[in-house]
């Protein structure tokens, strides 16, 4: 029987808005198959079952994929998700991609059957006492749980894999890990693995003369690799899933040997580098499909940290808005007043935010910019001024159009935002954002009284 490790508890300060997060225990038993009798019992947010040795429950069934199925425990249910397995996951003979399990359930993977039981006992995951880690902020339980794990990773020196959707702040978390970690005085570099494969290979291993990025188009690398230059420091690999398969193979060897050999031979150069890998995809799915090397995954995922999307922590929206307003030096402005009304905050908390924190920041910046235009300008057709930069001239016309258009819609619908959204052919939440951005929120509130 296997027990999951409980995360190390951190001292807490009892912040009023966040309580420790309780996770119910789960029991997974192999009922039939080569591993019959094998059992896992424990509590964790996610449990992975497969044949790879880093899985939580490791099976020997050769018809089971490396990372076959993932169980996510939330409240009184277990959410099962197939990880792109080779032979699928079956429930009563029906193949599943995802399912919500409420009671004891038997599922089939490969030649094995698993019984999954959600138990009554719970384990409390202690949260970090602080509401920030580096430049990341959040008071929600899911973010403070992430902060606790980031804090633990900063105290260690191993490689880290940070996963999360686009715009969640993975790059910010990686920078903070370096700044607060044991290698903070060493060099730091970043490679976008989504660049052309040959350019990425040249940067990593010193193969050829390629510009590092468009921002450094004039500086070529003659021989020396990023791994050499980051000796004793940190290398951030953004979008690590974009690495070519051959590059992955060479990188594994360089990280294991802590040295790199250039293309034209010669003695290896020392490359004692800590890698922080960022991915918006589930790399376990890529391992199953052979797009990502299992041995590189094992090296990088010694510590895995997930940054949750904004929709999982809506209570953090007011804190994030206040943070962006402070950075823009717009705390006491009309834009701040518009954004921080109870009605506006309610709408913003309920938005989907597919672009996550990055999208919220863009919304706040646009609102501040729109409110920076004098009231008279909002009602006056802008002049075509050739002395202005294109972006500024265009923004004036966009602000004028949006305000005029939204104001007209609200007049036609007697202030009914849902009806205005229907007329415009946009989502109601998006129309609420346009109302705020156009500086019409206060007028709309007055008209309703």
Short mmCIF file of C-alpha atoms in Angstrom, two decimals:
data_model
loop_
_atom_site.label_atom_id
_atom_site.label_comp_id
_atom_site.label_asym_id
_atom_site.label_seq_id
_atom_site.Cartn_x
_atom_site.Cartn_y
_atom_site.Cartn_z
CA UNK A 1 0.00 0.00 0.00
CA UNK A 2 1.25 3.45 -0.97
CA UNK A 3 0.64 6.61 1.03
CA UNK A 4 0.89 10.04 -0.51
CA UNK A 5 3.22 12.47 1.19
CA UNK A 6 1.44 15.28 3.01
CA UNK A 7 2.90 18.74 2.16
CA UNK A 8 5.12 20.21 4.85
CA UNK A 9 3.16 22.59 7.05
CA UNK A 10 4.16 26.24 7.08
CA UNK A 11 3.50 28.65 9.95
CA UNK A 12 0.27 30.57 9.42
CA UNK A 13 -0.91 33.96 10.62
CA UNK A 14 -4.64 33.38 10.36
CA UNK A 15 -5.46 35.88 7.62
CA UNK A 16 -9.21 36.53 7.85
CA UNK A 17 -10.11 35.87 4.19
CA UNK A 18 -8.41 32.50 3.83
CA UNK A 19 -8.69 29.28 5.82
CA UNK A 20 -6.47 26.21 5.41
CA UNK A 21 -7.63 24.02 2.55
CA UNK A 22 -9.02 20.60 3.45
CA UNK A 23 -8.75 17.73 0.97
CA UNK A 24 -10.68 14.50 1.39
CA UNK A 25 -8.70 11.28 1.29
CA UNK A 26 -9.09 8.88 -1.59
CA UNK A 27 -8.40 5.17 -1.90
CA UNK A 28 -7.46 3.56 -5.22
CA UNK A 29 -7.15 -0.23 -5.36
CA UNK A 30 -6.19 -2.40 -8.33
CA UNK A 31 -8.97 -5.03 -8.38
CA UNK A 32 -7.86 -7.08 -11.40
CA UNK A 33 -4.82 -7.17 -13.64
CA UNK A 34 -1.06 -7.74 -13.24
CA UNK A 35 -0.96 -5.41 -10.21
CA UNK A 36 -4.06 -6.78 -8.41
CA UNK A 37 -3.91 -5.88 -4.74
CA UNK A 38 -1.82 -2.75 -5.21
CA UNK A 39 -3.38 0.14 -3.36
CA UNK A 40 -2.88 3.87 -2.80
CA UNK A 41 -4.49 5.85 -0.01
CA UNK A 42 -3.90 9.51 0.70
CA UNK A 43 -4.95 13.09 0.10
CA UNK A 44 -3.63 15.34 -2.63
CA UNK A 45 -5.19 17.75 -5.08
CA UNK A 46 -4.21 15.53 -8.01
CA UNK A 47 -3.30 11.86 -8.20
CA UNK A 48 -1.79 10.33 -11.34
CA UNK A 49 -1.87 6.61 -12.17
CA UNK A 50 0.41 5.08 -14.80
CA UNK A 51 3.55 3.08 -15.49
CA UNK A 52 6.06 5.95 -15.27
CA UNK A 53 8.03 5.85 -12.04
CA UNK A 54 7.01 9.42 -11.15
CA UNK A 55 3.29 8.50 -11.12
CA UNK A 56 1.60 8.45 -7.72
CA UNK A 57 0.40 4.87 -8.23
CA UNK A 58 2.90 3.01 -10.43
CA UNK A 59 1.60 -0.04 -12.33
CA UNK A 60 3.44 -2.71 -14.31
CA UNK A 61 0.54 -3.41 -16.73
CA UNK A 62 2.16 -2.95 -20.17
CA UNK A 63 -1.19 -1.89 -21.68
CA UNK A 64 -1.33 1.11 -19.34
CA UNK A 65 0.22 4.39 -20.52
CA UNK A 66 3.06 6.15 -18.71
CA UNK A 67 0.61 8.69 -17.31
CA UNK A 68 -2.77 7.10 -17.93
CA UNK A 69 -5.34 8.84 -15.78
CA UNK A 70 -5.48 11.77 -13.36
CA UNK A 71 -7.80 12.11 -10.37
CA UNK A 72 -8.60 15.58 -9.05
CA UNK A 73 -10.28 15.74 -5.63
CA UNK A 74 -12.63 18.70 -5.18
CA UNK A 75 -15.21 18.83 -2.41
CA UNK A 76 -17.32 15.68 -2.34
CA UNK A 77 -16.35 14.37 -5.77
CA UNK A 78 -13.45 12.92 -7.71
CA UNK A 79 -12.89 14.32 -11.19
CA UNK A 80 -11.33 11.70 -13.46
CA UNK A 81 -9.45 12.76 -16.60
CA UNK A 82 -7.79 10.51 -19.17
CA UNK A 83 -4.35 11.89 -20.09
CA UNK A 84 -4.41 10.96 -23.76
CA UNK A 85 -3.69 7.33 -22.94
CA UNK A 86 -2.99 4.76 -25.63
CA UNK A 87 -5.81 2.33 -24.71
CA UNK A 88 -8.28 4.70 -23.09
CA UNK A 89 -10.20 4.70 -19.80
CA UNK A 90 -13.50 2.78 -19.61
CA UNK A 91 -16.48 3.02 -17.27
CA UNK A 92 -19.06 0.26 -17.79
CA UNK A 93 -17.58 -0.34 -21.23
CA UNK A 94 -17.88 3.32 -22.28
CA UNK A 95 -14.65 5.18 -23.08
CA UNK A 96 -14.21 8.38 -21.09
CA UNK A 97 -12.19 11.53 -21.54
CA UNK A 98 -13.44 13.01 -18.26
CA UNK A 99 -16.03 12.15 -15.63
CA UNK A 100 -17.22 13.26 -12.19
CA UNK A 101 -17.32 10.35 -9.74
CA UNK A 102 -19.58 10.71 -6.70
CA UNK A 103 -19.47 7.25 -5.12
CA UNK A 104 -17.33 4.10 -5.22
CA UNK A 105 -16.52 3.47 -8.89
CA UNK A 106 -14.68 0.81 -10.88
CA UNK A 107 -12.90 1.93 -14.06
CA UNK A 108 -10.80 -0.04 -16.54
CA UNK A 109 -7.40 1.05 -17.82
CA UNK A 110 -5.50 -1.34 -20.06
CA UNK A 111 -5.90 -4.86 -18.63
CA UNK A 112 -6.46 -3.53 -15.11
CA UNK A 113 -9.56 -2.53 -13.15
CA UNK A 114 -9.34 0.16 -10.46
CA UNK A 115 -11.77 0.77 -7.60
CA UNK A 116 -11.86 4.44 -6.60
CA UNK A 117 -13.34 5.43 -3.22
CA UNK A 118 -13.60 8.93 -1.77
CA UNK A 119 -13.14 8.53 2.00
CA UNK A 120 -14.58 10.53 4.86
CA UNK A 121 -11.37 11.68 6.51
CA UNK A 122 -9.62 14.86 5.39
CA UNK A 123 -6.10 16.25 5.36
CA UNK A 124 -5.52 19.97 5.81
CA UNK A 125 -3.04 21.57 3.44
CA UNK A 126 -1.43 24.47 5.27
CA UNK A 127 -1.19 27.68 3.29
CA UNK A 128 1.61 30.20 3.07
CA UNK A 129 1.12 33.03 5.59
CA UNK A 130 1.93 35.72 3.02
CA UNK A 131 -0.32 37.08 0.28
CA UNK A 132 2.51 37.41 -2.22
CA UNK A 133 5.54 35.66 -3.63
CA UNK A 134 7.85 38.03 -5.43
CA UNK A 135 5.61 40.08 -7.74
CA UNK A 136 2.76 37.53 -7.56
CA UNK A 137 -0.16 38.51 -5.31
CA UNK A 138 -3.17 36.58 -4.06
CA UNK A 139 -5.08 35.97 -0.83
CA UNK A 140 -7.15 33.02 -2.08
CA UNK A 141 -6.44 29.54 -0.70
CA UNK A 142 -5.35 28.19 -4.09
CA UNK A 143 -2.79 30.96 -4.54
CA UNK A 144 -1.45 30.73 -1.00
CA UNK A 145 -1.08 26.99 -1.52
CA UNK A 146 0.95 27.76 -4.65
CA UNK A 147 2.99 30.30 -2.67
CA UNK A 148 3.78 27.63 -0.06
CA UNK A 149 5.09 25.34 -2.78
CA UNK A 150 7.05 28.12 -4.46
CA UNK A 151 8.58 29.03 -1.10
CA UNK A 152 9.65 25.41 -0.59
CA UNK A 153 11.14 25.27 -4.09
CA UNK A 154 13.09 28.50 -3.45
CA UNK A 155 14.80 26.86 -0.47
CA UNK A 156 15.97 23.96 -2.62
CA UNK A 157 18.28 23.87 -5.62
CA UNK A 158 16.59 21.37 -7.94
CA UNK A 159 14.89 21.90 -11.27
CA UNK A 160 11.27 23.09 -11.25
CA UNK A 161 8.36 22.70 -13.66
CA UNK A 162 5.75 25.48 -13.42
CA UNK A 163 2.47 24.73 -15.17
CA UNK A 164 -0.46 27.02 -15.85
CA UNK A 165 -2.61 28.58 -18.54
CA UNK A 166 -1.49 31.52 -20.63
CA UNK A 167 -1.40 34.74 -18.63
CA UNK A 168 -1.44 33.20 -15.13
CA UNK A 169 2.00 34.54 -14.19
CA UNK A 170 4.34 31.57 -14.73
CA UNK A 171 7.17 33.84 -15.87
CA UNK A 172 6.69 36.07 -12.82
CA UNK A 173 6.82 33.02 -10.54
CA UNK A 174 10.01 31.81 -12.24
CA UNK A 175 11.73 35.19 -11.83
CA UNK A 176 10.78 35.24 -8.15
CA UNK A 177 12.14 31.72 -7.66
CA UNK A 178 15.50 32.91 -8.94
CA UNK A 179 15.48 36.17 -6.95
CA UNK A 180 14.54 34.41 -3.70
CA UNK A 181 16.48 31.20 -4.29
CA UNK A 182 19.93 29.92 -3.47
CA UNK A 183 21.30 31.04 -6.88
CA UNK A 184 20.08 34.63 -6.69
CA UNK A 185 23.63 35.97 -7.11
CA UNK A 186 24.25 33.84 -10.19
CA UNK A 187 23.38 34.61 -13.82
CA UNK A 188 19.81 34.41 -15.14
CA UNK A 189 18.75 33.86 -18.75
CA UNK A 190 15.51 33.02 -20.57
CA UNK A 191 14.95 31.03 -23.76
CA UNK A 192 11.63 30.96 -25.61
CA UNK A 193 11.41 27.34 -26.74
CA UNK A 194 8.75 28.30 -29.26
CA UNK A 195 11.42 29.86 -31.49
CA UNK A 196 12.72 27.92 -34.54
CA UNK A 197 14.28 24.65 -33.44
CA UNK A 198 17.76 25.35 -34.85
CA UNK A 199 17.90 28.72 -33.12
CA UNK A 200 16.91 27.21 -29.78
CA UNK A 201 19.54 24.48 -30.20
CA UNK A 202 22.19 27.08 -31.05
CA UNK A 203 21.36 29.10 -27.98
CA UNK A 204 21.35 26.12 -25.63
CA UNK A 205 24.46 24.34 -26.88
CA UNK A 206 26.45 27.00 -28.73
CA UNK A 207 25.83 25.61 -32.20
CA UNK A 208 26.21 28.31 -34.83
CA UNK A 209 25.72 32.08 -34.86
CA UNK A 210 22.11 33.04 -34.31
CA UNK A 211 20.57 36.22 -32.89
CA UNK A 212 19.26 35.55 -29.42
CA UNK A 213 15.91 37.27 -30.02
CA UNK A 214 14.48 40.12 -32.10
CA UNK A 215 15.31 42.47 -29.24
CA UNK A 216 18.99 41.50 -29.53
CA UNK A 217 19.13 41.08 -33.30
CA UNK A 218 22.50 42.78 -33.47
CA UNK A 219 24.32 40.53 -31.02
CA UNK A 220 25.36 37.11 -32.28
CA UNK A 221 26.56 34.23 -30.15
CA UNK A 222 29.91 32.93 -31.35
CA UNK A 223 30.38 29.50 -29.81
CA UNK A 224 29.40 30.03 -26.17
CA UNK A 225 26.08 28.54 -25.12
CA UNK A 226 23.45 29.81 -22.71
CA UNK A 227 24.10 26.75 -20.55
CA UNK A 228 27.75 27.82 -20.21
CA UNK A 229 26.89 31.42 -19.42
CA UNK A 230 24.33 30.34 -16.81
CA UNK A 231 26.87 28.20 -14.94
CA UNK A 232 26.08 28.67 -11.24
CA UNK A 233 22.79 30.38 -12.05
CA UNK A 234 19.31 29.83 -13.46
CA UNK A 235 17.93 29.18 -16.95
CA UNK A 236 14.20 29.70 -17.58
CA UNK A 237 12.82 27.62 -20.45
CA UNK A 238 9.56 29.23 -21.55
CA UNK A 239 7.09 26.94 -23.37
CA UNK A 240 9.39 23.97 -22.73
CA UNK A 241 6.98 21.65 -24.55
CA UNK A 242 8.06 23.33 -27.79
CA UNK A 243 11.58 21.85 -27.64
CA UNK A 244 12.47 19.58 -30.56
CA UNK A 245 12.81 15.92 -29.62
CA UNK A 246 16.54 15.78 -30.43
CA UNK A 247 17.15 18.94 -28.39
CA UNK A 248 15.34 17.32 -25.46
CA UNK A 249 17.67 14.32 -25.63
CA UNK A 250 20.84 16.45 -25.62
CA UNK A 251 19.48 18.66 -22.84
CA UNK A 252 18.88 15.67 -20.56
CA UNK A 253 22.52 14.65 -20.91
CA UNK A 254 23.79 18.20 -20.30
CA UNK A 255 21.69 18.58 -17.15
CA UNK A 256 22.67 15.18 -15.78
CA UNK A 257 26.39 15.68 -16.46
CA UNK A 258 26.33 19.38 -15.55
CA UNK A 259 28.42 20.12 -18.61
CA UNK A 260 27.92 20.94 -22.27
CA UNK A 261 29.99 20.03 -25.31
CA UNK A 262 29.92 22.37 -28.29
CA UNK A 263 29.16 21.22 -31.82
CA UNK A 264 32.76 21.23 -33.03
CA UNK A 265 33.98 19.01 -30.24
CA UNK A 266 36.68 19.75 -27.72
CA UNK A 267 36.50 19.49 -23.97
CA UNK A 268 33.11 19.88 -22.26
CA UNK A 269 32.41 23.17 -20.52
CA UNK A 270 30.95 23.27 -16.99
CA UNK A 271 27.23 24.01 -16.93
CA UNK A 272 25.88 23.66 -13.39
CA UNK A 273 22.49 25.22 -14.14
CA UNK A 274 19.15 25.21 -12.39
CA UNK A 275 16.35 24.99 -14.94
CA UNK A 276 12.91 26.44 -14.32
CA UNK A 277 10.67 25.12 -17.08
CA UNK A 278 7.34 26.76 -17.94
CA UNK A 279 4.48 25.02 -19.72
CA UNK A 280 0.88 25.91 -20.46
CA UNK A 281 0.24 22.33 -21.62
CA UNK A 282 -0.01 19.18 -19.53
CA UNK A 283 3.36 17.62 -20.35
CA UNK A 284 2.17 14.22 -19.17
CA UNK A 285 -0.15 14.12 -22.18
CA UNK A 286 2.83 15.00 -24.39
CA UNK A 287 4.88 12.21 -22.79
CA UNK A 288 2.13 9.72 -23.64
CA UNK A 289 2.10 10.86 -27.28
CA UNK A 290 5.93 10.80 -27.48
CA UNK A 291 6.10 14.55 -28.13
CA UNK A 292 8.04 15.00 -24.88
CA UNK A 293 10.84 12.79 -23.63
CA UNK A 294 9.95 10.84 -20.45
CA UNK A 295 13.49 11.19 -19.07
CA UNK A 296 13.47 15.00 -19.55
CA UNK A 297 10.08 15.18 -17.84
CA UNK A 298 11.49 13.23 -14.91
CA UNK A 299 14.49 15.57 -14.65
CA UNK A 300 12.46 18.78 -14.85
CA UNK A 301 9.44 17.69 -12.82
CA UNK A 302 11.33 16.92 -9.61
CA UNK A 303 9.17 19.78 -8.30
CA UNK A 304 5.91 20.58 -10.09
CA UNK A 305 3.96 23.72 -9.24
CA UNK A 306 0.64 24.74 -10.78
CA UNK A 307 -0.37 28.40 -11.00
CA UNK A 308 -4.20 28.43 -10.95
CA UNK A 309 -6.23 30.36 -13.54
CA UNK A 310 -8.05 33.50 -12.45
CA UNK A 311 -11.47 31.82 -12.69
CA UNK A 312 -10.44 29.54 -9.80
CA UNK A 313 -9.63 32.52 -7.56
CA UNK A 314 -12.18 35.29 -8.27
CA UNK A 315 -11.74 36.62 -4.73
CA UNK A 316 -8.30 37.85 -5.79
CA UNK A 317 -9.68 40.20 -8.48
CA UNK A 318 -10.02 43.29 -6.18
CA UNK A 319 -6.48 42.74 -4.86
CA UNK A 320 -5.08 42.42 -8.38
CA UNK A 321 -6.92 45.56 -9.56
CA UNK A 322 -5.54 47.54 -6.62
CA UNK A 323 -2.06 46.23 -7.40
CA UNK A 324 -2.20 47.29 -11.07
CA UNK A 325 -3.68 50.69 -10.19
CA UNK A 326 -0.80 51.24 -7.78
CA UNK A 327 1.77 50.32 -10.43
CA UNK A 328 0.11 52.76 -12.84
CA UNK A 329 0.04 55.47 -10.14
CA UNK A 330 -3.71 55.67 -10.69
CA UNK A 331 -4.98 54.74 -7.22
CA UNK A 332 -6.93 57.94 -6.61
CA UNK A 333 -8.15 58.51 -10.16
CA UNK A 334 -11.61 58.41 -11.68
CA UNK A 335 -10.65 55.10 -13.30
CA UNK A 336 -9.94 53.59 -9.88
CA UNK A 337 -13.31 54.78 -8.61
CA UNK A 338 -15.06 53.25 -11.63
CA UNK A 339 -13.25 49.93 -11.32
CA UNK A 340 -13.71 49.56 -7.57
CA UNK A 341 -17.44 50.18 -7.18
CA UNK A 342 -19.25 47.15 -5.70
CA UNK A 343 -21.17 46.66 -8.93
CA UNK A 344 -18.05 46.77 -11.09
CA UNK A 345 -16.11 44.41 -8.82
CA UNK A 346 -19.00 41.95 -8.86
CA UNK A 347 -18.99 41.94 -12.66
CA UNK A 348 -15.23 41.58 -12.86
CA UNK A 349 -15.18 38.72 -10.35
CA UNK A 350 -17.77 36.88 -12.41
CA UNK A 351 -15.95 37.26 -15.74
CA UNK A 352 -14.35 34.24 -17.39
CA UNK A 353 -10.94 35.92 -18.03
CA UNK A 354 -9.59 33.39 -20.57
CA UNK A 355 -6.40 35.49 -20.68
CA UNK A 356 -6.20 35.36 -16.86
CA UNK A 357 -4.22 38.02 -14.96
CA UNK A 358 -2.70 39.37 -18.17
CA UNK A 359 -6.19 40.09 -19.55
CA UNK A 360 -7.32 41.70 -16.28
CA UNK A 361 -4.24 43.94 -16.31
CA UNK A 362 -4.97 44.98 -19.90
CA UNK A 363 -8.55 45.84 -18.90
CA UNK A 364 -7.38 48.00 -16.00
CA UNK A 365 -4.78 49.74 -18.19
CA UNK A 366 -7.39 50.43 -20.88
CA UNK A 367 -9.81 51.84 -18.31
CA UNK A 368 -7.13 54.13 -16.89
CA UNK A 369 -6.20 55.27 -20.40
CA UNK A 370 -9.84 55.92 -21.32
CA UNK A 371 -10.43 57.94 -18.17
CA UNK A 372 -7.31 59.94 -18.88
CA UNK A 373 -9.12 61.57 -21.82
CA UNK A 374 -10.84 64.85 -20.82
CA UNK A 375 -14.64 64.56 -20.67
CA UNK A 376 -15.05 67.04 -23.51
CA UNK A 377 -12.90 64.89 -25.79
CA UNK A 378 -15.17 61.92 -25.20
CA UNK A 379 -18.08 63.79 -26.76
CA UNK A 380 -16.12 65.59 -29.47
CA UNK A 381 -15.06 63.98 -32.70
CA UNK A 382 -11.23 63.78 -32.49
CA UNK A 383 -9.21 65.77 -34.98
CA UNK A 384 -6.93 63.98 -37.40
CA UNK A 385 -3.61 65.16 -35.99
CA UNK A 386 -0.64 64.03 -38.07
CA UNK A 387 1.77 65.15 -35.35
CA UNK A 388 0.59 62.37 -33.03
CA UNK A 389 1.99 58.82 -33.08
CA UNK A 390 -0.32 56.39 -34.85
CA UNK A 391 -1.21 54.49 -31.68
CA UNK A 392 -2.20 57.62 -29.73
CA UNK A 393 -4.26 59.02 -32.61
CA UNK A 394 -5.99 55.69 -33.15
CA UNK A 395 -6.69 55.25 -29.42
CA UNK A 396 -8.46 58.61 -29.32
CA UNK A 397 -10.80 57.53 -32.10
CA UNK A 398 -11.41 54.13 -30.47
CA UNK A 399 -12.24 55.74 -27.12
CA UNK A 400 -14.57 58.21 -28.79
CA UNK A 401 -16.31 55.47 -30.80
CA UNK A 402 -16.68 53.09 -27.83
CA UNK A 403 -18.09 55.74 -25.52
CA UNK A 404 -20.50 57.09 -28.13
CA UNK A 405 -21.58 53.61 -29.23
CA UNK A 406 -22.11 52.27 -25.70
CA UNK A 407 -23.92 55.45 -24.59
CA UNK A 408 -26.28 55.13 -27.56
CA UNK A 409 -26.97 51.46 -26.77
CA UNK A 410 -27.78 52.32 -23.14
CA UNK A 411 -30.16 55.06 -24.24
CA UNK A 412 -31.93 52.69 -26.63
CA UNK A 413 -32.25 49.99 -23.94
CA UNK A 414 -33.07 52.35 -21.03
CA UNK A 415 -29.90 51.36 -19.24
CA UNK A 416 -30.43 47.59 -19.58
CA UNK A 417 -26.89 46.23 -20.01
CA UNK A 418 -28.07 42.73 -20.97
CA UNK A 419 -30.28 44.16 -23.72
CA UNK A 420 -27.42 46.40 -24.87
CA UNK A 421 -25.14 43.37 -25.08
CA UNK A 422 -27.76 41.52 -27.16
CA UNK A 423 -28.04 44.45 -29.57
CA UNK A 424 -24.25 44.64 -29.89
CA UNK A 425 -23.91 40.88 -30.34
CA UNK A 426 -21.44 40.54 -27.46
CA UNK A 427 -21.36 38.77 -24.10
CA UNK A 428 -23.07 40.57 -21.20
CA UNK A 429 -19.88 40.52 -19.13
CA UNK A 430 -17.95 42.08 -22.01
CA UNK A 431 -20.59 44.84 -22.31
CA UNK A 432 -20.15 45.57 -18.59
CA UNK A 433 -16.42 45.98 -19.23
CA UNK A 434 -17.14 48.38 -22.09
CA UNK A 435 -19.44 50.43 -19.82
CA UNK A 436 -16.66 50.70 -17.25
CA UNK A 437 -14.00 51.45 -19.85
CA UNK A 438 -16.13 54.19 -21.39
CA UNK A 439 -16.52 55.89 -18.01
CA UNK A 440 -20.31 55.41 -17.97
CA UNK A 441 -20.61 53.27 -14.85
CA UNK A 442 -21.33 56.16 -12.49
CA UNK A 443 -23.91 57.69 -14.88
CA UNK A 444 -25.59 54.30 -15.28
CA UNK A 445 -25.82 53.93 -11.50
CA UNK A 446 -27.33 57.43 -11.14
CA UNK A 447 -29.90 56.78 -13.88
CA UNK A 448 -31.08 53.63 -12.12
CA UNK A 449 -31.84 55.47 -8.88
#
